Each structure stands twice: as structure tokens, then as C-alpha cells.
């Protein structure tokens, strides 16, 4: 970069050209820092302080918040719950999303209708939908209990049972994100060249399984990595269902990272402590994004 | 290898008729080119033969067996696609191995983990690997076996597609414009390579192309298609010298054949632009005389023409002229020819083909002894 500038320095007008380039890039650059990177850096700095909301002074606290986190039982429960939530909802969302995409892609008619239907939960506010779910999961009149009852399973109080509440939330999360995964997979499916299937047919394969294994699945690589990353990140972001349906309970069984963060940062006014939790959350997100980028570059772009 | 036959094939996409009553026979070991402009239905015909496309009427036979209702797999044909259609996530070796794996390994033995448990699969796989190496050697791909398609040049990809088609013994090879994505030099090389392979294997080849030079140079016979119909099937020489119709005559040959309006005088001699030519015909009325550019020579008598320009081409020169006020007539001359624009010359056809007003070929006799006078 510097070499290029130095070499082109010999050319008349090169300096003006470089200045113009920086001037034109400046607004975007400034906005990017102000809107995207700035807040993240602010949160990081805040996590090293002992500041509380409204405090005129910002006392330096070093790694104090992180040490406290390390010894905070609730934080570890919250982290574990978040990982369980992601661990359950991620494979379910990816598998069901892929299945839905394949079925809709293969449908003879009504594709647009099915696509819209599956996408509805993504487009609607989960807050409003949570009301419906609360009703569905109601221990006495809920639809879910009526259905499982048909299979001889006894009634459950889904949202008030410490063993079931987190799984119920993961199921709602899956229900919501499935449509997004489906849409992304469908975009991936349409990008697969048709002649690959034809070549495979000429090569002697005619079964659906062979077509899926030899062409569809490998060619969906980029879409798959993207779906996994985005579902993972959305899983880490789980908050609204917890806040509306369980408030972290019963007995912390649905306490998740963002809920803990919001409670500390906004309810208990421990802004700096909340910032430290946010940093942990951001670290996971960043790690996922990096892994996704690396995988996309390395493994799944064949052409 | 086997013979192929298409019998009275019709195909519609919605209300558009793409193929109308097409019949075609290909002998065992024959190289047949299907030549036509884009959109004439030639690729659709090939895909119907392959079983990739259904048909509305007609039958497809391979080696005398009716395969009309059979899926591609059961037809045992190999196809080279215009885009090559290589599996981008597999190495060259894996790409070439797919047709053998599909046919020789059971469904169970093809599964990733379970295959280790299937008896005999190991031996079969070794056999497949040996054949992949053999074919790769024959096509000069030995050094590339572990690469992915994205790491190959266009010419190399084309050879991999060829290798994948050749690795088993198919009843016939179907090729859909296999050279159209290569540059001119590679195309010439690949042409030789495909021809060499075809001769060596004694293979039946159906070769779809829009490039008439390719069709003429490679094929034993050429089927010319226009608007969903096969208009003539003949060896290249017959196609060029005795086209059935003006349509075929104008389509085959570069630069294209001249079509000059002609009449017949009282003696049965042909007259073009007022000039009596040394040809006789029993026909009468408004006719079209087809003259190849290389069959026209500048002479002291013949068709009067006004020079528009001379296009120097190295090995020859193309003379553009106006005949009876209509431009677009061409004559192929020696590269040394120099004629001033607007000069009037006389062009004498050495050979010609006569068509009626509908473009159907009519008999024409040379009348050498009767000297024509303008």
C-alpha cells in the first residue's frame, strides 16, 4: 500500500488523487467508527470500570468485573443455559430449515405460499407471538399438552418445569428461525447449476439420495456455513422469549446471557458489570463470525 | 458402441413447438453432427436422446431397443456438456470415477462409512482407480488427478469432461457444443483429439454444434436443423455441393453462397442480370441461381457487376459486388486481385445450383459448348 503510494508519487496529480480518495472515503470511515466499531470499543472500555448509570465519575476497576464474573454462579448458569439453548436450537433449525427448503423446492405448485408461511414467524414480532406460545404451552388448556396427550404423555407445565423450560424456549426459537434458514437454503438451492444434476443422471445416478449426497449437499456448502453462523448468533441473542415467558426462571433454569446482562445493566444499574457480560457475548459472536469467514474462504468455495 | 434411431420425434414447450416430426438414424461407429443456429432445437433433440427431456410423440431406439420410456441411467449413454458440468467439489480423479462408482458399486458400498464393511467393495474400488488412471493417462491428465476443476484451464476441464464420458463403455457419446467455450487454437487441438478418440474407439458420436466448420471437418454425416426440423442429412461434401434447398445452401459454407435471381430464355438457357449463362434447365419462371463465391471468376463475359470493395484475406480476397442494383454478392479471388471501387466487371460462374422460387433444388446442366454472349 505504502509502496504503491510512493511509486505513484512520481506521477503528476497522484497526490491530489490520493487526497481525493481519502476525502471520499472519510464519511463512510467516520460513520463506521461512530455507528459500528465505536460502541463496541466503548463497551469494552466500560467493562474495565466500576461505573454505574448516572455516576458523574468513571472509576477505573481493571479486571475487577471479570474476576467477579468468574466467581459469579449466576453468570456460569447463564452461559451454560445459553450454550444448551444454541446446542438444541441450532441443529434443529438447520435440519428442519433444509428439509423445508428441499420440500418446497420440489413442490409442484404453491411454492410462494409455502415460502411465505414458513417465513411468517421471522417477519412477525416474537414478543407478540410469545403470547400465543404462552397459551399453546398452558398446562391445562394448551394445545401442546392436548397433542402430546394423544400419545399418552402426561401433561407438563412446560414453562414452569426447570427441566423443560429451556427446551420449550429452544423449540420456540427454532420455530422462529426456521423460516430464515429455509429462505437462505432456497437461495443456495437455486444457485446450483442444473446441469450438474443432469451430468449425474448421465453418470448413472437416479435416486434422490444420491443426488442430494453428490451434488445438493456439497454445493450448499456456502449457504450452510452462513445459516449455521446466523442461527448460532441469533441463538446467542435469545432474550425476548425469556423476558416475556419465564423471566429467567424457574430457579434460573432459563437464565441466559443477554437476560443476565439486561438485569445487571438496567435493572440493578450495574452498567460496568453488564458491559463485561456484553464483552463475553461479543467475543462469542466475533469468534463465530471469524470461523464462518475462515470456513467460507477455505472449504466451501469451489470455484 | 451401438446404433441409434430417433423416429418421428415431436416436442412442445407449452404452446411452442420445438421439434416437429424429427427422424434420424445414426449407424454404429458413425460421427453425426447436428448443425443448426441457436434455438433450432438441436440441443433439445440431444437431450431427448439422452433421456434428460421428455417428448410429446415419437420413439428413441438404441441398438434396436426401444428406450423411449427409460431413464438416462438405463440408456447407457455418455454426455459431454457445453459447460462441462464437472462436480466442483471433487478432484479430477473423483470426477472421472463417478460413472464407474455408480454402475459397479452397490448403493451400500457407495456410502461414506458403511462402505468399509461391504465385502468386495475394496477390490472394485481399486479396479475403478486403475481405470481412472488409464483414461487420465490417455488424455494427458495424469498430473492433474488431485486438482479441483476450479484449478484447471478451460482446455483441461474439457478433457476431464471427455475422460468422464470415456471411462466406461457407453453405447454412444453425446456432445453438446463441447468446444464452444474454448479459444480458437485450443478448439482446433480438441477437435483433433475428439476425432482421434472416436476413430480409435470406433465410437458412435452425436455432436451438436452451431459451428459449420466444426461439423464439416469432423462429421461423417451432418444433419442440418432449421426451426425444429431436420432439413437435410448428408455427408459434408454432398451437403456443400448438392444441398436440397436454398436454405441449406445458404447456411452451409463461409462466406455464404450467392443467391441471384434468374430467368430462363426461349432456348432453356439461364439468364442472370441480363447475361446469358452457359447453363440449361428444363424449368421455367422465376428462379434462384446459387453460386458459391469460389465458383465465380472475373471474365470477359458473364454477369455484369459493380465493384463495392475488395476484402484482403491473406490466402484469398473477397470481392463484394452489386448485381443488378442488389448488393451482397461475393466472389472469392486470388489475394493479388485489385479492382477499383465502382468499376464494372463480368463474373462467370464455373458451377452453380438452381432453385425454384420456394428454394427447392432443380436440375441444372452445364452447356459448355454453347458460348454465352452478353
XYZ file of C-alpha atoms in Angstrom:
677
model
C 0.000 0.000 0.000
C 2.685 2.478 1.043
C 4.849 1.239 -1.801
C 2.096 1.879 -4.257
C 1.606 5.412 -2.986
C 5.365 6.083 -3.035
C 5.784 4.766 -6.553
C 2.805 6.550 -7.960
C 4.087 9.715 -6.262
C 6.239 10.262 -9.291
C 3.179 10.616 -11.485
C 1.802 14.162 -11.686
C -1.526 14.554 -9.937
C -1.044 11.390 -7.902
C -1.028 13.305 -4.634
C -4.263 15.097 -5.425
C -5.782 11.797 -6.475
C -4.791 10.170 -3.180
C -6.179 13.097 -1.196
C -9.436 12.938 -3.102
C -9.637 9.204 -2.430
C -9.198 9.698 1.313
C -11.668 12.588 1.304
C -14.260 10.464 -0.435
C -13.706 7.503 1.898
C -13.738 9.679 5.030
C -17.514 9.958 5.618
C -18.004 6.200 5.443
C -14.948 5.617 7.573
C -16.134 8.059 10.246
C -19.663 6.724 10.246
C -18.398 3.165 10.506
C -16.431 4.053 13.624
C -19.209 6.157 15.116
C -22.007 3.703 14.483
C -20.419 0.244 14.441
C -16.994 -0.007 15.996
C -17.214 2.912 18.431
C -19.956 1.464 20.637
C -18.163 -1.879 20.844
C -14.965 -0.173 21.941
C -16.946 1.935 24.439
C -18.475 -1.204 25.951
C -15.037 -2.819 26.156
C -13.608 0.227 27.951
C -16.649 0.447 30.211
C -16.143 -3.144 31.305
C -12.819 -2.141 32.890
C -14.514 0.467 35.109
C -16.847 0.473 38.081
C -19.254 2.967 36.598
C -22.964 2.882 37.363
C -25.646 4.586 35.358
C -25.791 8.321 36.250
C -22.477 8.338 38.087
C -20.559 11.564 37.269
C -17.198 9.816 37.782
C -15.833 6.826 35.932
C -13.659 4.911 38.422
C -11.125 2.510 36.869
C -11.689 -1.042 38.028
C -9.197 -3.010 35.925
C -10.143 -6.656 35.546
C -12.364 -6.460 38.615
C -15.603 -7.074 36.753
C -14.163 -10.109 35.001
C -12.888 -11.551 38.263
C -16.341 -11.092 39.715
C -17.873 -12.775 36.672
C -15.529 -15.706 37.133
C -16.866 -16.215 40.634
C -20.481 -15.418 39.798
C -22.592 -18.595 39.937
C -25.445 -16.954 38.008
C -23.125 -15.974 35.164
C -21.952 -19.576 34.718
C -25.516 -20.889 34.819
C -26.444 -18.230 32.298
C -23.538 -19.140 29.986
C -24.311 -22.849 30.271
C -28.014 -22.242 29.520
C -27.147 -20.124 26.506
C -24.871 -22.862 25.140
C -27.560 -25.510 25.733
C -30.110 -23.286 24.019
C -27.832 -22.854 20.983
C -26.882 -26.539 21.067
C -30.538 -27.581 20.807
C -31.983 -24.915 18.533
C -29.072 -24.782 16.063
C -29.182 -28.357 14.723
C -32.978 -28.348 14.822
C -33.203 -25.085 12.880
C -30.621 -26.135 10.283
C -32.090 -29.605 9.722
C -35.719 -28.505 9.613
C -34.848 -25.439 7.523
C -33.024 -27.609 4.996
C -35.860 -30.122 4.927
C -38.420 -27.361 4.380
C -36.305 -25.815 1.612
C -35.914 -29.153 -0.181
C -39.620 -29.933 0.103
C -40.713 -26.504 -1.084
C -38.163 -26.520 -3.920
C -39.532 -29.877 -5.031
C -43.162 -28.815 -4.739
C -45.151 -28.815 -7.963
C -47.161 -25.743 -7.005
C -47.756 -23.266 -4.198
C -44.070 -22.576 -3.614
C -44.580 -18.881 -2.935
C -47.334 -19.679 -0.452
C -45.249 -22.197 1.497
C -42.260 -19.881 1.499
C -44.353 -17.033 2.883
C -45.931 -19.295 5.504
C -42.571 -20.511 6.774
C -41.169 -17.012 6.753
C -44.062 -15.538 8.746
C -42.536 -16.195 12.205
C -39.324 -14.447 11.090
C -41.218 -11.394 9.959
C -43.557 -11.123 12.944
C -42.513 -9.821 16.344
C -41.601 -12.610 18.679
C -42.980 -10.566 21.537
C -46.498 -10.841 20.147
C -46.005 -14.445 19.180
C -44.816 -15.211 22.702
C -48.377 -14.575 23.875
C -49.618 -17.252 21.521
C -46.930 -19.627 22.704
C -47.792 -18.966 26.329
C -51.304 -20.004 25.526
C -50.180 -23.027 23.493
C -47.943 -24.191 26.340
C -50.558 -23.602 29.026
C -50.586 -26.604 31.396
C -54.358 -27.092 31.324
C -55.869 -25.699 28.103
C -52.694 -25.554 25.995
C -52.697 -27.113 22.535
C -49.282 -28.709 23.061
C -50.449 -30.712 26.049
C -53.529 -31.840 24.152
C -51.339 -33.114 21.319
C -48.777 -34.918 23.489
C -51.689 -36.249 25.481
C -52.780 -38.170 22.392
C -49.514 -40.104 22.609
C -50.044 -40.919 26.261
C -47.549 -38.378 27.544
C -48.763 -36.838 30.832
C -49.499 -33.126 30.994
C -46.495 -30.897 31.536
C -46.191 -27.405 32.858
C -43.695 -26.607 30.121
C -42.619 -23.139 31.176
C -42.560 -23.814 34.928
C -40.672 -27.085 34.895
C -36.907 -26.435 35.392
C -36.088 -29.466 33.201
C -38.348 -28.418 30.339
C -38.493 -24.617 30.278
C -35.211 -24.113 28.411
C -36.109 -26.806 25.872
C -39.508 -25.194 25.338
C -37.806 -21.866 24.663
C -35.367 -23.556 22.285
C -38.338 -25.026 20.437
C -39.890 -21.569 20.104
C -36.541 -20.209 18.880
C -36.356 -22.994 16.301
C -39.899 -22.253 15.194
C -38.954 -18.638 14.692
C -35.618 -19.044 12.880
C -36.592 -21.978 10.721
C -38.062 -19.678 8.076
C -34.852 -17.696 7.801
C -32.795 -20.864 7.387
C -35.305 -22.089 4.808
C -35.079 -18.900 2.747
C -31.278 -18.947 2.793
C -31.175 -22.614 1.812
C -33.613 -21.972 -1.022
C -31.358 -19.225 -2.330
C -28.492 -21.716 -2.161
C -30.527 -24.362 -3.970
C -31.401 -22.095 -6.881
C -27.701 -21.291 -7.304
C -26.828 -24.934 -8.010
C -26.293 -25.377 -11.765
C -28.956 -27.681 -13.191
C -26.508 -29.408 -15.490
C -24.729 -30.951 -12.505
C -27.865 -32.994 -11.813
C -28.055 -33.874 -15.481
C -24.418 -34.934 -15.559
C -25.113 -37.087 -12.520
C -28.123 -38.650 -14.228
C -25.956 -39.467 -17.252
C -23.302 -40.886 -14.944
C -25.842 -43.383 -13.707
C -27.395 -41.923 -10.574
C -31.154 -41.620 -10.398
C -32.093 -41.728 -6.733
C -32.930 -38.659 -4.678
C -30.403 -39.665 -2.016
C -27.546 -39.923 -4.496
C -28.475 -36.546 -5.993
C -28.547 -34.982 -2.550
C -25.283 -36.525 -1.407
C -23.265 -35.947 -4.591
C -24.493 -32.526 -5.647
C -27.012 -30.754 -3.395
C -25.246 -31.134 -0.061
C -21.709 -30.242 -1.219
C -22.977 -27.388 -3.367
C -24.951 -25.981 -0.426
C -21.684 -25.538 1.494
C -21.581 -21.730 1.451
C -25.283 -21.456 2.332
C -24.863 -23.997 5.136
C -21.954 -22.139 6.730
C -23.923 -18.919 6.557
C -27.087 -20.472 8.012
C -25.138 -22.093 10.856
C -23.385 -18.825 11.686
C -26.503 -16.695 11.592
C -28.610 -19.224 13.534
C -25.842 -19.514 16.110
C -25.615 -15.752 16.537
C -29.376 -15.427 16.773
C -29.349 -18.218 19.332
C -26.839 -16.342 21.465
C -29.102 -13.323 21.220
C -32.100 -15.087 22.779
C -33.800 -12.631 25.078
C -37.389 -11.689 24.318
C -38.999 -15.083 24.964
C -37.103 -15.343 28.233
C -38.117 -11.859 29.273
C -41.773 -12.387 28.442
C -42.409 -16.040 29.257
C -40.073 -17.120 32.071
C -38.001 -14.168 33.318
C -35.056 -16.494 33.702
C -36.930 -18.936 35.895
C -37.916 -21.306 37.240
C -34.898 -21.214 39.562
C -32.544 -19.739 36.944
C -33.191 -22.631 34.536
C -33.751 -20.217 31.642
C -31.285 -17.554 32.700
C -29.388 -16.653 29.510
C -26.515 -14.259 28.779
C -28.465 -11.323 27.423
C -31.089 -11.628 30.168
C -28.386 -11.575 32.850
C -26.789 -8.624 31.105
C -30.016 -6.643 30.933
C -30.808 -7.361 34.582
C -27.379 -6.206 35.727
C -27.052 -3.288 33.350
C -30.563 -1.865 33.506
C -32.426 -3.331 36.484
C -29.605 -3.317 39.048
C -27.952 -0.307 37.336
C -24.585 -2.077 37.375
C -23.630 -0.733 33.947
C -19.963 -1.760 34.025
C -20.778 -5.299 35.102
C -23.359 -5.513 32.342
C -20.697 -4.273 29.925
C -18.390 -7.115 30.955
C -21.124 -9.660 30.183
C -21.688 -7.940 26.851
C -17.984 -8.303 26.077
C -18.225 -12.057 26.702
C -21.260 -12.153 24.438
C -19.485 -10.136 21.741
C -16.458 -12.413 21.983
C -18.627 -15.433 21.143
C -20.242 -13.597 18.248
C -16.897 -12.443 16.901
C -15.475 -15.950 17.182
C -18.420 -17.326 15.205
C -18.081 -14.676 12.541
C -14.370 -15.350 12.180
C -14.971 -19.094 11.982
C -17.598 -18.539 9.318
C -15.343 -16.307 7.238
C -12.484 -18.761 7.530
C -14.651 -21.717 6.571
C -16.154 -19.903 3.610
C -12.741 -18.914 2.317
C -11.119 -22.255 2.881
C -13.563 -25.010 2.411
C -16.744 -24.330 0.562
C -16.000 -22.053 -2.374
C -15.009 -24.445 -5.082
C -14.954 -22.085 -7.984
C -20.945 -48.984 -29.298
C -24.337 -49.080 -30.880
C -26.587 -47.579 -33.499
C -29.218 -45.012 -32.555
C -32.525 -44.099 -34.087
C -34.937 -41.261 -33.483
C -38.307 -41.826 -35.044
C -40.834 -39.041 -35.651
C -39.959 -37.042 -32.557
C -42.160 -34.093 -31.632
C -41.660 -31.847 -28.653
C -43.559 -28.842 -27.342
C -42.697 -26.497 -24.506
C -46.099 -25.130 -23.608
C -47.517 -23.988 -26.923
C -44.133 -23.574 -28.602
C -43.297 -26.413 -30.923
C -39.548 -27.045 -30.628
C -39.255 -30.252 -32.609
C -41.547 -31.285 -35.441
C -41.568 -34.836 -36.656
C -37.813 -35.344 -36.480
C -36.370 -38.668 -37.607
C -32.685 -39.508 -37.575
C -30.640 -42.696 -37.887
C -27.097 -42.998 -36.665
C -25.048 -46.040 -37.637
C -22.801 -47.911 -35.249
C -19.442 -46.129 -35.147
C -20.687 -43.109 -37.048
C -19.845 -39.490 -36.222
C -23.010 -37.496 -36.812
C -23.048 -33.749 -36.348
C -26.300 -31.902 -35.715
C -25.809 -28.429 -37.122
C -28.121 -25.503 -36.635
C -28.433 -21.944 -35.399
C -29.247 -21.389 -31.739
C -32.863 -22.079 -30.914
C -33.365 -24.569 -33.729
C -33.986 -27.429 -31.300
C -30.709 -29.292 -31.723
C -29.848 -29.379 -28.029
C -33.384 -30.435 -27.152
C -33.071 -33.307 -29.611
C -29.839 -34.416 -27.947
C -31.398 -34.185 -24.501
C -34.363 -36.275 -25.652
C -31.900 -38.861 -26.907
C -30.159 -38.784 -23.529
C -33.421 -39.132 -21.627
C -32.996 -35.800 -19.848
C -36.025 -34.399 -21.610
C -39.400 -35.987 -22.243
C -41.088 -35.986 -25.622
C -44.639 -35.500 -26.889
C -44.508 -38.036 -29.695
C -42.073 -40.446 -31.290
C -39.670 -43.168 -30.240
C -35.994 -43.393 -29.359
C -34.077 -46.585 -30.096
C -30.612 -47.608 -29.015
C -29.142 -50.701 -30.671
C -32.589 -51.619 -31.916
C -34.171 -51.454 -28.462
C -36.957 -49.007 -27.687
C -35.722 -46.828 -24.812
C -38.297 -44.043 -25.093
C -39.625 -44.632 -21.587
C -36.293 -45.419 -19.926
C -34.421 -43.019 -17.599
C -30.941 -41.746 -18.579
C -29.205 -44.331 -16.421
C -30.748 -47.252 -18.324
C -29.769 -45.862 -21.734
C -26.049 -46.225 -21.131
C -25.080 -43.063 -22.995
C -22.299 -40.664 -22.062
C -22.657 -36.931 -22.464
C -20.204 -34.055 -22.654
C -21.917 -30.811 -21.678
C -21.222 -27.384 -23.079
C -20.391 -26.182 -19.572
C -18.595 -29.497 -18.882
C -20.724 -29.863 -15.710
C -17.814 -31.132 -13.632
C -18.529 -31.652 -9.938
C -16.736 -28.631 -8.476
C -16.191 -30.153 -5.035
C -14.481 -33.292 -6.325
C -10.964 -33.803 -7.594
C -10.356 -34.681 -11.223
C -9.868 -38.339 -10.248
C -13.140 -38.400 -8.286
C -14.982 -36.722 -11.152
C -13.821 -39.338 -13.631
C -14.620 -42.147 -11.192
C -18.287 -41.206 -10.636
C -19.767 -43.102 -13.632
C -17.899 -46.256 -12.641
C -18.835 -45.979 -8.968
C -22.486 -45.569 -9.884
C -22.508 -48.646 -12.044
C -20.154 -51.027 -10.296
C -20.699 -50.340 -6.605
C -23.919 -51.180 -4.830
C -25.787 -48.357 -3.123
C -24.471 -49.618 0.206
C -20.870 -49.712 -0.970
C -21.128 -46.065 -2.045
C -21.977 -44.819 1.453
C -19.164 -42.950 3.187
C -18.587 -45.053 6.297
C -20.503 -48.245 5.707
C -18.568 -48.966 2.531
C -15.671 -50.279 4.590
C -17.927 -53.152 5.700
C -19.165 -54.195 2.260
C -17.311 -57.278 1.008
C -15.577 -56.899 -2.335
C -16.036 -53.128 -2.475
C -12.349 -52.596 -1.857
C -11.318 -54.658 -4.865
C -13.906 -52.918 -7.027
C -12.609 -49.527 -5.908
C -9.070 -50.484 -6.802
C -10.286 -51.557 -10.229
C -12.029 -48.198 -10.658
C -8.900 -46.314 -9.616
C -6.859 -48.265 -12.170
C -9.263 -47.359 -14.971
C -9.356 -43.717 -13.952
C -5.554 -43.667 -14.193
C -5.656 -45.366 -17.592
C -8.116 -42.844 -19.039
C -6.308 -39.912 -17.429
C -3.043 -41.082 -18.997
C -4.671 -41.370 -22.401
C -5.892 -37.761 -22.166
C -2.774 -36.289 -20.582
C -4.483 -35.629 -17.254
C -2.209 -37.801 -15.106
C -0.549 -34.852 -13.404
C -3.872 -33.175 -12.618
C -5.718 -36.014 -10.891
C -5.685 -34.389 -7.458
C -6.765 -30.944 -8.592
C -10.225 -29.464 -8.401
C -11.979 -28.217 -11.562
C -11.547 -24.593 -10.449
C -7.787 -25.071 -10.615
C -7.867 -26.164 -14.257
C -7.783 -24.222 -17.516
C -10.699 -24.388 -19.942
C -8.935 -26.913 -22.141
C -8.092 -29.133 -19.189
C -11.676 -29.052 -17.927
C -12.854 -30.038 -21.359
C -10.528 -33.048 -21.295
C -11.766 -34.047 -17.840
C -15.341 -33.947 -19.150
C -14.205 -36.132 -22.039
C -12.444 -38.523 -19.672
C -15.551 -38.842 -17.517
C -17.548 -39.752 -20.616
C -14.937 -42.234 -21.855
C -14.159 -44.064 -18.671
C -16.917 -46.615 -19.175
C -18.023 -48.146 -22.441
C -21.235 -46.291 -23.304
C -23.469 -47.155 -26.235
C -22.719 -43.734 -27.720
C -21.267 -40.340 -26.891
C -23.497 -37.287 -26.928
C -21.671 -33.978 -27.167
C -23.437 -30.655 -26.738
C -21.231 -27.918 -28.184
C -18.249 -29.295 -26.281
C -15.742 -26.883 -27.826
C -17.683 -23.644 -27.812
C -16.074 -22.414 -24.592
C -12.518 -22.815 -25.879
C -10.419 -20.285 -27.758
C -9.664 -20.855 -31.439
C -6.334 -22.648 -31.062
C -7.466 -24.982 -28.297
C -10.589 -25.696 -30.286
C -8.544 -26.923 -33.239
C -6.485 -29.163 -30.938
C -9.526 -30.507 -29.127
C -11.175 -31.237 -32.474
C -8.270 -33.468 -33.461
C -8.299 -35.117 -30.066
C -12.000 -35.948 -30.180
C -11.712 -37.246 -33.737
C -8.689 -39.373 -32.805
C -10.534 -40.872 -29.848
C -13.632 -41.530 -31.911
C -11.646 -43.391 -34.567
C -9.649 -45.363 -32.003
C -12.712 -46.424 -30.005
C -14.906 -46.861 -33.066
C -17.374 -44.757 -31.116
C -20.817 -43.634 -32.144
C -20.881 -39.861 -31.615
C -23.741 -37.395 -31.857
C -22.199 -33.972 -31.886
C -24.337 -30.852 -31.582
C -22.800 -27.638 -32.852
C -23.666 -24.285 -34.388
C -20.208 -24.077 -35.970
C -20.453 -25.344 -39.528
C -16.685 -25.545 -39.987
C -16.565 -27.893 -36.986
C -19.423 -30.008 -38.303
C -17.958 -30.211 -41.815
C -14.459 -31.033 -40.595
C -15.383 -33.709 -38.073
C -18.555 -35.488 -39.056
C -19.202 -38.466 -41.304
C -22.645 -37.017 -41.859
C -24.200 -33.699 -40.927
C -27.851 -33.221 -40.029
C -28.877 -29.620 -40.684
C -31.679 -28.362 -38.464
C -33.844 -25.321 -39.012
C -36.749 -24.273 -36.783
C -37.341 -27.652 -35.189
C -36.947 -29.738 -38.337
C -34.132 -31.733 -39.859
C -33.882 -30.297 -43.361
C -31.075 -32.439 -44.755
C -28.819 -35.252 -43.572
C -25.786 -35.885 -45.756
C -22.003 -36.238 -45.779
C -20.281 -32.826 -45.682
C -19.346 -32.907 -49.369
C -22.868 -33.699 -50.522
C -24.255 -31.036 -48.218
C -21.962 -28.456 -49.736
C -22.200 -29.444 -53.365
C -25.741 -30.784 -53.617
C -27.842 -29.049 -50.984
C -31.521 -29.976 -51.153
C -32.657 -26.418 -50.660
C -31.514 -22.830 -50.863
C -31.904 -22.694 -47.085
C -29.275 -25.384 -46.555
C -27.109 -23.992 -49.330
C -27.034 -20.548 -47.743
C -26.487 -21.958 -44.238
C -23.529 -24.167 -45.141
C -20.390 -22.506 -46.428
C -18.459 -19.426 -45.378
C -18.732 -16.850 -46.899
C -22.304 -17.850 -47.755
C -23.453 -18.833 -51.204
C -24.720 -16.104 -53.547
C -28.400 -16.310 -54.421
C -29.020 -14.497 -57.705
C -32.499 -14.066 -59.241
C -32.530 -15.805 -62.609
C -34.856 -16.406 -65.548
C -34.858 -18.863 -68.433
C -34.873 -17.702 -72.059
C -36.592 -19.382 -75.023
C -33.727 -21.817 -75.588
C -33.763 -23.066 -71.977
C -30.593 -21.113 -71.151
C -30.247 -19.365 -67.821
C -30.188 -15.549 -67.673
C -28.939 -13.525 -64.704
C -28.960 -9.706 -64.733
C -29.426 -9.774 -68.488
C -26.486 -12.092 -69.086
C -26.961 -15.490 -70.727
C -25.045 -18.118 -68.800
C -23.722 -21.473 -70.008
C -26.327 -23.480 -68.079
C -29.545 -25.068 -69.300
C -32.598 -26.148 -67.398
C -35.994 -27.570 -68.285
C -37.539 -25.360 -65.598
C -39.189 -22.018 -66.222
C -40.388 -18.948 -64.343
C -38.720 -17.012 -61.546
C -35.703 -18.969 -60.274
C -32.769 -18.563 -57.921
C -29.258 -19.352 -59.007
C -26.931 -20.355 -56.195
C -23.263 -19.712 -56.873
C -20.504 -20.324 -54.316
C -18.132 -17.338 -54.034
C -15.193 -19.516 -55.097
C -17.105 -20.639 -58.214
C -17.198 -17.083 -59.559
C -14.348 -15.801 -61.685
C -13.748 -12.428 -63.300
C -14.030 -12.958 -67.073
C -14.656 -11.031 -70.290
C -18.239 -12.152 -70.333
C -20.807 -13.201 -67.729
C -22.883 -11.454 -65.078
C -22.295 -7.686 -65.014
C -21.430 -6.451 -61.556
C -20.306 -3.221 -59.899
C -17.322 -3.479 -57.542
C -18.064 -2.293 -53.993
C -14.786 -3.268 -52.353
C -12.146 -5.951 -52.157
C -11.501 -7.514 -48.759
C -7.966 -8.852 -48.426
C -7.880 -12.142 -46.511
C -4.320 -13.401 -46.835
C -4.989 -16.675 -48.609
C -7.653 -15.102 -50.779
C -9.510 -11.870 -51.392
C -13.273 -11.461 -51.182
C -14.789 -9.250 -53.834
C -18.015 -7.512 -52.778
C -20.183 -6.544 -55.729
C -23.622 -5.269 -56.652
C -25.539 -7.333 -59.180
C -28.491 -5.628 -60.844
C -28.510 -2.994 -58.112
C -28.626 -5.507 -55.271
C -25.548 -5.592 -53.040
C -24.202 -8.545 -51.062
C -22.877 -10.774 -53.822
C -19.408 -12.160 -53.123
C -16.637 -13.687 -55.204
C -13.520 -15.351 -53.869
C -10.484 -14.248 -55.869
C -6.710 -14.556 -55.721
C -5.250 -12.419 -52.935
C -3.460 -10.386 -55.598
C -6.704 -9.199 -57.191
C -7.028 -5.447 -57.231
C -10.156 -3.861 -58.587
C -11.125 -0.230 -58.247
C -14.431 0.527 -56.487
C -17.289 1.352 -58.870
C -15.590 -0.468 -61.745
C -17.836 -2.800 -63.702
C -16.687 -6.393 -64.020
C -18.124 -9.551 -65.531
C -18.401 -12.581 -63.328
C -18.675 -16.043 -64.841
C -19.951 -18.926 -62.643
C -17.996 -22.152 -63.143
C -20.514 -24.166 -61.138
C -23.972 -23.310 -59.940
C -27.049 -24.784 -58.288
C -30.553 -23.903 -59.375
C -33.515 -23.450 -57.038
C -37.144 -22.672 -57.703
C -38.939 -19.741 -56.098
C -39.626 -21.860 -52.966
C -35.965 -22.751 -52.625
C -36.157 -26.377 -53.776
C -33.266 -27.596 -55.912
C -33.903 -28.059 -59.636
C -31.846 -29.888 -62.245
C -29.244 -27.764 -63.999
C -26.968 -28.761 -66.859
C -23.778 -27.136 -67.906
C -23.814 -26.206 -71.581
C -20.078 -25.910 -72.148
C -20.093 -25.789 -75.917
C -22.660 -23.085 -76.280
C -20.677 -19.921 -75.626
C -22.708 -17.384 -73.771
C -22.978 -13.833 -75.004
C -23.963 -10.841 -73.062
